[in-house]
Amino acid sequence: MMKDEAKNLREVIDVLHSKHKEYSDEIQTCISNHSTDQSEIKRVEGDLEEIMAELEESRRKLVNLKMQKDAAVGIHMQAPSTVNGNLSPEKTADRSKRLRELRDSLDEMKEMLQILAADRLSKLEDARDENQTLSKELEDLENELKDDKHIYSSRLYSLVDDQLQHWNDEMERYKTLTDSLQVDRSFVVRREKEVKAKIESADAARNTMDTAVPRIEELELKLRKCIIEKNDLEIKMEEAVQDSGRNDIKEEFRVMASALSKEMGMMEAQLNRWKQTAHEAVSSREQSKSLKALLNEKTNEQKCLAGKCAEQAADIKSLKTLIEKLQKEKQELQIVLDMYGQEGCDNRNINEIKESERRARTQAEVLKSALDEHSLELRVKAANEAEAACQQRLSATEAEIAELRAKLDASERDVSELKEAIKSKDREAEAYISEIENIGQAYEDMQTQNQHLLQQVGERDDYNIKLVSESVKTKQTQNFLLSEKQALAKHLQQVNASVESLKLRIAQSEEQMKHCLIEAVRSTEEDRRLAINLESARWELMEAEKELKWLKYAVSSSEKEYEQVQKKINEIQTELDSERSERRRLEEELMEVNNKVAELTSETGAAAIQRLQDEIKDCKSILKCSVCSDRPKEVVIVKCYHLFCNPCIQRNLEIRHRKCPGCGTAFGQNDVRFVKI
């Protein structure tokens, strides 16, 4: 179930991400289209300004032509003919030629203005259509984005997100557990190998100790025999001195005693060496016992860890697929966690090695002090016993000295072997120290790497914060661009209205130009009247511009009134819908009543009487008590307002647990009231 939910959540998140990407791409295209629309609007505005400049230039040309005509008419009237009082034919021809040229130029200008106006009008209509389509697309995209925001803010999405966070945390926790178990497993294996090596060395020392112990016992027995013989010889020597009193025998005995004392010193030194080896063997045996106990503890810990691993294997296998899918997103966090886990393991290894080294040093110091004390005591005792034994038996010891020398050589060989073992132990200690130093260096390197990774994590957090701020800025710019687009759309509508007014003005000016040309062709006397008409047309044009401004204001006010009327229409529509629904409901009720009336009228008298009797029976059964179905309802329970007969309620009041027979509500004596039906 958890895997299926995780898969479904992942699919939903992927779909949401894909939709978000599509919407962002569409928004980018809309923004680019909006920028192109803005450039197109600016270009159309420039074209309109050019058209206005051309119209103004044509108006100025017309004014100049009229002024030239007025000046020519004045000169013609003031200059009389010198011959017969009439105009010269050359001047009339020139005048007609100028008028034809003016007429042709005005026709050409009029055609050019018509072509330009038609071209600009078509471009403006195309731009308006494109702007409308883009605004519709933008509204659709905004609606879709609002739907996505609603999805993101929904309760189901938040629950799904919380569940995903919870499973991510669980996955990280199990991952840390598996890492720690793997580290502990490797540590236990390494410690097991070390313990096995120490056990092997302890077995070898124990074997040597087993061989050395009987030799030590034999030497002690021989030493005791020699001491006894020495004592006997001393007693005999004293008796001989007392008996004979010969000096030469004394000197010989003294020489023999000195030789025996030297040999006894050598034997004592050998015995001390064997005792030292015996103590070392005992210490190694104790160390082997402690190592065995430690091995047993580690094996128990390993069994416990194996049990835990077996218990958690099912969970790890179930979450393994999820870990593999999410491992790409969590690589950096895994590196940091592995580093922290390795750091903890290194700290544990270093502490254990230091503790074992300290224990070994304390054991060595204790063994050294014990050996020193024991060797001093043995030397004193051996010296006293050797002096007594030398005087008793000097001759018997010579044969045994050779055997002791052979045994001494064997013991020296054993001592050399033990020295080599001690040297190997020293080398192992040096190897442990070098390993500790390497571990410390690796720990320092890991700390520096950890600091570097922490710095990278902080930089990544800063980068994420920057990305969030940039996304907020882009959203603000998007909103600003949308508002600017709406303002440009309004401005485009105003430009369209101004273009229509310009078309009207151009048509009026064309009519006025035609009228002026007709009047100029008729006669020179009408030129002044044309000038007056032109002035009046100019005033009319100014009034038309004022009218245009007033019409713009009226259009804006009419738009506001239209919005208000639209709101009223919507309200009236809602009222109309409610009235229609009410009318439908009344019609349905009327149909039901008509059906009932038809049924009643269609039935026969006997059937109607039978149906009425059945209804009366039903009403009587309703009035009877629902518990006994015999007596009428007489009392009511105030808490639940259920009606029953008085005997049934009194019988229920006698019970300790009083509950309503209909709904099971607890009630008391005060909650029962009599009613009349």
JSON list of C-alpha atoms in Angstrom, two decimals, residues 431-441:
[
{"chain": "A", "resi": 431, "resn": "ALA", "atom": "CA", "xyz": [52.39, -0.67, 13.94]},
{"chain": "A", "resi": 432, "resn": "TYR", "atom": "CA", "xyz": [49.40, 0.15, 16.17]},
{"chain": "A", "resi": 433, "resn": "ILE", "atom": "CA", "xyz": [50.86, 3.60, 16.93]},
{"chain": "A", "resi": 434, "resn": "SER", "atom": "CA", "xyz": [51.47, 4.28, 13.23]},
{"chain": "A", "resi": 435, "resn": "GLU", "atom": "CA", "xyz": [47.93, 3.12, 12.48]},
{"chain": "A", "resi": 436, "resn": "ILE", "atom": "CA", "xyz": [46.61, 5.49, 15.19]},
{"chain": "A", "resi": 437, "resn": "GLU", "atom": "CA", "xyz": [48.58, 8.34, 13.62]},
{"chain": "A", "resi": 438, "resn": "ASN", "atom": "CA", "xyz": [47.20, 7.48, 10.18]},
{"chain": "A", "resi": 439, "resn": "ILE", "atom": "CA", "xyz": [43.67, 7.37, 11.61]},
{"chain": "A", "resi": 440, "resn": "GLY", "atom": "CA", "xyz": [44.19, 10.77, 13.24]},
{"chain": "A", "resi": 441, "resn": "GLN", "atom": "CA", "xyz": [45.47, 12.22, 9.97]}
]
